mmCIF file of C-alpha atoms in Angstrom:
data_model
loop_
_atom_site.group_PDB
_atom_site.id
_atom_site.type_symbol
_atom_site.label_atom_id
_atom_site.label_comp_id
_atom_site.label_asym_id
_atom_site.label_seq_id
_atom_site.Cartn_x
_atom_site.Cartn_y
_atom_site.Cartn_z
ATOM 1 C CA ILE A 1 -0.015 -0.104 -0.225
ATOM 2 C CA GLY A 2 2.838 2.451 0.267
ATOM 3 C CA CYS A 3 4.550 1.879 -2.848
ATOM 4 C CA ALA A 4 1.061 2.479 -4.179
ATOM 5 C CA TYR A 5 0.931 5.609 -2.354
ATOM 6 C CA LEU A 6 4.283 7.003 -3.185
ATOM 7 C CA LEU A 7 3.433 5.876 -6.721
ATOM 8 C CA GLY A 8 0.766 7.677 -7.023
ATOM 9 C CA LYS A 9 1.996 11.496 -5.056
ATOM 10 C CA GLU A 10 4.569 11.190 -7.743
ATOM 11 C CA LEU A 11 2.532 10.642 -10.353
ATOM 12 C CA MET A 12 0.087 13.747 -9.580
ATOM 13 C CA HIS A 13 3.436 15.113 -8.853
ATOM 14 C CA ASN A 14 4.229 14.218 -12.339
ATOM 15 C CA ARG A 15 0.791 15.848 -13.511
ATOM 16 C CA TYR A 16 1.119 19.195 -12.477
ATOM 17 C CA ALA A 17 5.183 19.648 -13.678
ATOM 18 C CA GLN A 18 4.038 18.575 -16.993
ATOM 19 C CA ALA A 19 0.944 20.869 -16.792
ATOM 20 C CA ALA A 20 2.793 23.499 -15.252
ATOM 21 C CA LEU A 21 5.417 22.827 -18.421
ATOM 22 C CA ARG A 22 3.415 22.752 -20.733
ATOM 23 C CA GLU A 23 1.916 26.500 -19.628
ATOM 24 C CA SER A 24 5.331 28.038 -20.144
ATOM 25 C CA VAL A 25 5.605 26.644 -23.284
ATOM 26 C CA ASN A 26 2.505 27.829 -24.214
ATOM 27 C CA ARG A 27 3.397 31.553 -23.379
ATOM 28 C CA ILE A 28 6.637 31.408 -24.746
ATOM 29 C CA LEU A 29 4.559 30.817 -28.053
ATOM 30 C CA SER A 30 2.470 32.850 -27.961
ATOM 31 C CA ILE A 31 5.560 35.340 -27.087
ATOM 32 C CA SER A 32 6.063 34.115 -30.634
ATOM 33 C CA VAL A 33 3.397 34.728 -32.493
ATOM 34 C CA VAL A 34 3.765 38.673 -31.779
ATOM 35 C CA HIS A 35 7.998 38.251 -32.339
ATOM 36 C CA GLU A 36 6.855 36.406 -35.679
ATOM 37 C CA PHE A 37 4.313 39.590 -37.153
ATOM 38 C CA LEU A 38 6.680 42.170 -35.604
ATOM 39 C CA SER A 39 9.924 40.391 -38.473
ATOM 40 C CA GLN A 40 7.145 39.700 -41.053
ATOM 41 C CA GLN A 41 5.739 43.333 -40.713
ATOM 42 C CA ASP A 42 8.966 45.203 -40.031
ATOM 43 C CA ALA A 43 6.319 47.700 -38.465
ATOM 44 C CA GLU A 44 6.432 48.574 -34.769
ATOM 45 C CA VAL A 45 2.370 48.195 -34.951
ATOM 46 C CA ILE A 46 0.839 44.624 -35.560
ATOM 47 C CA ASP A 47 -2.847 43.655 -36.296
ATOM 48 C CA VAL A 48 -4.404 41.746 -33.023
ATOM 49 C CA VAL A 49 -6.589 39.904 -34.268
ATOM 50 C CA GLU A 50 -3.539 37.744 -36.867
ATOM 51 C CA VAL A 51 -1.944 36.891 -33.389
ATOM 52 C CA ALA A 52 -4.637 36.750 -31.742
ATOM 53 C CA ARG A 53 -6.254 33.273 -33.822
ATOM 54 C CA ASN A 54 -2.760 32.121 -33.862
ATOM 55 C CA ILE A 55 -2.674 31.932 -30.190
ATOM 56 C CA LEU A 56 -5.756 30.016 -30.247
ATOM 57 C CA ASP A 57 -4.957 28.104 -32.697
ATOM 58 C CA LEU A 58 -1.519 26.854 -30.391
ATOM 59 C CA VAL A 59 -2.704 26.663 -27.505
ATOM 60 C CA ILE A 60 -5.371 24.021 -28.975
ATOM 61 C CA GLU A 61 -2.556 22.672 -30.252
ATOM 62 C CA ASN A 62 -0.777 21.753 -27.707
ATOM 63 C CA MET A 63 -2.885 21.879 -24.263
ATOM 64 C CA LEU A 64 -5.381 19.597 -25.360
ATOM 65 C CA GLU A 65 -6.281 15.843 -24.724
ATOM 66 C CA PRO A 66 -6.412 13.617 -27.226
ATOM 67 C CA ASP A 67 -9.460 12.979 -27.255
ATOM 68 C CA PHE A 68 -11.237 15.953 -25.891
ATOM 69 C CA ASN A 69 -13.832 17.635 -28.737
ATOM 70 C CA ILE A 70 -12.991 21.072 -29.258
ATOM 71 C CA GLN A 71 -15.172 23.533 -31.563
ATOM 72 C CA THR A 72 -13.500 27.303 -31.138
ATOM 73 C CA VAL A 73 -14.898 30.404 -32.767
ATOM 74 C CA PHE A 74 -13.387 33.720 -34.113
ATOM 75 C CA ASN A 75 -14.789 36.575 -34.600
ATOM 76 C CA GLY A 76 -12.433 40.051 -35.283
ATOM 77 C CA GLN A 77 -12.383 43.390 -36.238
ATOM 78 C CA LYS A 78 -9.323 44.834 -36.922
ATOM 79 C CA MET A 79 -7.582 45.853 -33.795
ATOM 80 C CA VAL A 80 -3.703 47.825 -34.416
ATOM 81 C CA LEU A 81 -1.483 48.579 -31.645
ATOM 82 C CA PRO A 82 2.186 49.092 -31.167
ATOM 83 C CA SER A 83 4.174 46.074 -30.303
ATOM 84 C CA ASP A 84 5.085 46.336 -27.114
ATOM 85 C CA LYS A 85 1.069 46.570 -25.848
ATOM 86 C CA ALA A 86 0.541 43.675 -28.761
ATOM 87 C CA ILE A 87 2.732 41.087 -26.744
ATOM 88 C CA SER A 88 0.769 42.475 -23.364
ATOM 89 C CA LEU A 89 -2.803 41.869 -25.102
ATOM 90 C CA ALA A 90 -1.615 38.725 -27.018
ATOM 91 C CA LEU A 91 -0.156 37.884 -23.133
ATOM 92 C CA ALA A 92 -3.124 38.172 -21.398
ATOM 93 C CA ILE A 93 -5.077 36.059 -24.691
ATOM 94 C CA ASN A 94 -2.899 33.647 -23.859
ATOM 95 C CA GLU A 95 -3.187 32.562 -20.572
ATOM 96 C CA LEU A 96 -7.368 32.893 -20.632
ATOM 97 C CA ILE A 97 -7.174 30.543 -23.405
ATOM 98 C CA GLN A 98 -5.171 28.296 -21.244
ATOM 99 C CA ASN A 99 -7.261 28.860 -18.624
ATOM 100 C CA SER A 100 -10.787 27.983 -20.178
ATOM 101 C CA ILE A 101 -9.132 24.434 -21.704
ATOM 102 C CA GLU A 102 -7.480 23.657 -17.971
ATOM 103 C CA HIS A 103 -10.471 24.963 -16.162
ATOM 104 C CA GLY A 104 -12.979 25.153 -17.938
ATOM 105 C CA PHE A 105 -14.258 21.466 -19.494
ATOM 106 C CA VAL A 106 -13.296 19.555 -15.963
ATOM 107 C CA GLY A 107 -15.097 15.837 -16.585
ATOM 108 C CA ARG A 108 -16.334 16.684 -20.127
ATOM 109 C CA SER A 109 -15.098 15.357 -23.347
ATOM 110 C CA GLU A 110 -16.472 18.603 -25.579
ATOM 111 C CA GLY A 111 -16.720 22.465 -25.883
ATOM 112 C CA VAL A 112 -16.555 25.793 -27.167
ATOM 113 C CA ILE A 113 -13.839 27.999 -27.218
ATOM 114 C CA GLY A 114 -14.685 31.885 -28.461
ATOM 115 C CA VAL A 115 -12.811 34.825 -29.401
ATOM 116 C CA ASP A 116 -14.692 38.081 -30.164
ATOM 117 C CA ILE A 117 -12.467 41.127 -30.499
ATOM 118 C CA SER A 118 -14.503 44.452 -32.002
ATOM 119 C CA SER A 119 -13.462 48.274 -31.071
ATOM 120 C CA SER A 120 -15.893 51.228 -30.459
ATOM 121 C CA LYS A 121 -14.691 54.861 -30.942
ATOM 122 C CA ASP A 122 -13.670 54.409 -27.524
ATOM 123 C CA ALA A 123 -11.958 51.484 -26.956
ATOM 124 C CA PHE A 124 -10.970 47.842 -28.566
ATOM 125 C CA GLN A 125 -12.889 44.608 -26.223
ATOM 126 C CA VAL A 126 -11.799 41.411 -26.912
ATOM 127 C CA ASP A 127 -13.982 38.527 -25.177
ATOM 128 C CA ILE A 128 -12.908 35.162 -24.603
ATOM 129 C CA TRP A 129 -15.293 32.500 -23.857
ATOM 130 C CA ASP A 130 -16.181 28.887 -23.173
ATOM 131 C CA ASN A 131 -19.236 26.594 -22.628
ATOM 132 C CA GLY A 132 -17.956 25.434 -19.706
ATOM 133 C CA ILE A 133 -18.668 24.193 -16.140
ATOM 134 C CA GLY A 134 -18.138 28.062 -14.977
ATOM 135 C CA LEU A 135 -16.503 29.702 -11.812
ATOM 136 C CA PRO A 136 -16.449 28.359 -9.189
ATOM 137 C CA ALA A 137 -19.215 28.843 -5.992
ATOM 138 C CA GLY A 138 -18.020 31.900 -4.985
ATOM 139 C CA PHE A 139 -15.003 32.605 -7.125
ATOM 140 C CA ASP A 140 -13.745 36.496 -6.444
ATOM 141 C CA GLN A 141 -11.391 36.920 -9.130
ATOM 142 C CA GLN A 142 -9.652 40.139 -7.314
ATOM 143 C CA GLU A 143 -8.533 37.640 -4.377
ATOM 144 C CA THR A 144 -7.550 34.270 -6.234
ATOM 145 C CA ASN A 145 -3.931 33.572 -5.788
ATOM 146 C CA SER A 146 -4.043 31.955 -9.817
ATOM 147 C CA LEU A 147 -0.497 33.069 -10.833
ATOM 148 C CA GLY A 148 -2.359 33.261 -14.162
ATOM 149 C CA LEU A 149 -4.815 35.475 -13.377
ATOM 150 C CA GLN A 150 -3.015 37.787 -11.505
ATOM 151 C CA ILE A 151 -0.516 37.985 -14.410
ATOM 152 C CA ILE A 152 -3.288 38.664 -16.752
ATOM 153 C CA ARG A 153 -4.943 41.140 -14.364
ATOM 154 C CA THR A 154 -0.715 42.819 -14.505
ATOM 155 C CA LEU A 155 -0.952 42.662 -18.182
ATOM 156 C CA VAL A 156 -3.810 44.285 -18.861
ATOM 157 C CA GLU A 157 -3.922 47.462 -16.480
ATOM 158 C CA ASN A 158 -1.037 48.032 -15.710
ATOM 159 C CA ASP A 159 1.041 47.497 -19.858
ATOM 160 C CA LEU A 160 -2.430 48.336 -21.184
ATOM 161 C CA GLY A 161 -4.283 50.728 -18.974
ATOM 162 C CA GLY A 162 -7.649 48.707 -19.727
ATOM 163 C CA SER A 163 -9.737 46.665 -17.300
ATOM 164 C CA PHE A 164 -10.500 43.123 -17.703
ATOM 165 C CA ARG A 165 -13.472 40.914 -16.000
ATOM 166 C CA LEU A 166 -14.603 37.759 -15.124
ATOM 167 C CA VAL A 167 -18.503 36.885 -15.930
ATOM 168 C CA SER A 168 -20.001 32.699 -15.012
ATOM 169 C CA LYS A 169 -22.901 32.256 -17.558
ATOM 170 C CA ASN A 170 -23.561 29.400 -19.660
ATOM 171 C CA GLY A 171 -19.729 28.905 -19.202
ATOM 172 C CA THR A 172 -16.632 31.371 -18.359
ATOM 173 C CA LYS A 173 -16.170 34.593 -20.219
ATOM 174 C CA ALA A 174 -13.295 37.445 -19.878
ATOM 175 C CA SER A 175 -13.353 40.866 -20.858
ATOM 176 C CA ILE A 176 -11.249 42.715 -21.669
ATOM 177 C CA VAL A 177 -11.120 46.129 -22.469
ATOM 178 C CA VAL A 178 -7.855 48.797 -24.166
ATOM 179 C CA PRO A 179 -8.604 52.056 -24.281
ATOM 180 C CA ARG A 180 -7.814 53.412 -27.744
ATOM 181 C CA SER A 181 -5.733 55.879 -26.557
ATOM 182 C CA ALA A 182 -3.113 52.226 -26.285
ATOM 183 C CA GLU A 183 -2.856 52.318 -29.639
ATOM 184 C CA GLY A 184 -0.639 55.576 -29.684
ATOM 185 C CA GLY A 185 2.034 53.914 -28.207
#
């Protein structure tokens, strides 16, 4: 019994290590997507819609279990930001898609993840949503110890001067609002 317990603990530890490694790889991949666009376009600004679409595809490809059936929905209006702002937003988008895959479909074998990017006169809005299990009862995004959500808050609020919120209804919806003033650098 003692050996089985230790083996079980070791396997669980390895799963956590594998998940942490996978998350780190995806963070690096999302940065590389932005840099790839910069090098191809040789520009100081990039269209976040193209980057977000590539991040969605990369995260799905690298994080999804082989037997999980995922459907993706992507809607986007042009959203051009300076490269430093685009990198911050790309990292936040990456974190949210990872969270959706990792936590949103526990106990399920299929689901839908969507990314919607829209703009108004004053701001851009990026919504990442899923039809998963939603947020845990009593969840408070300001009080959570989640490293991923802390990273998102820092990127959105400090780097982009924007706002971030999570809503749980028929799954989870994360909304990032970036003021158009971020366009100017």
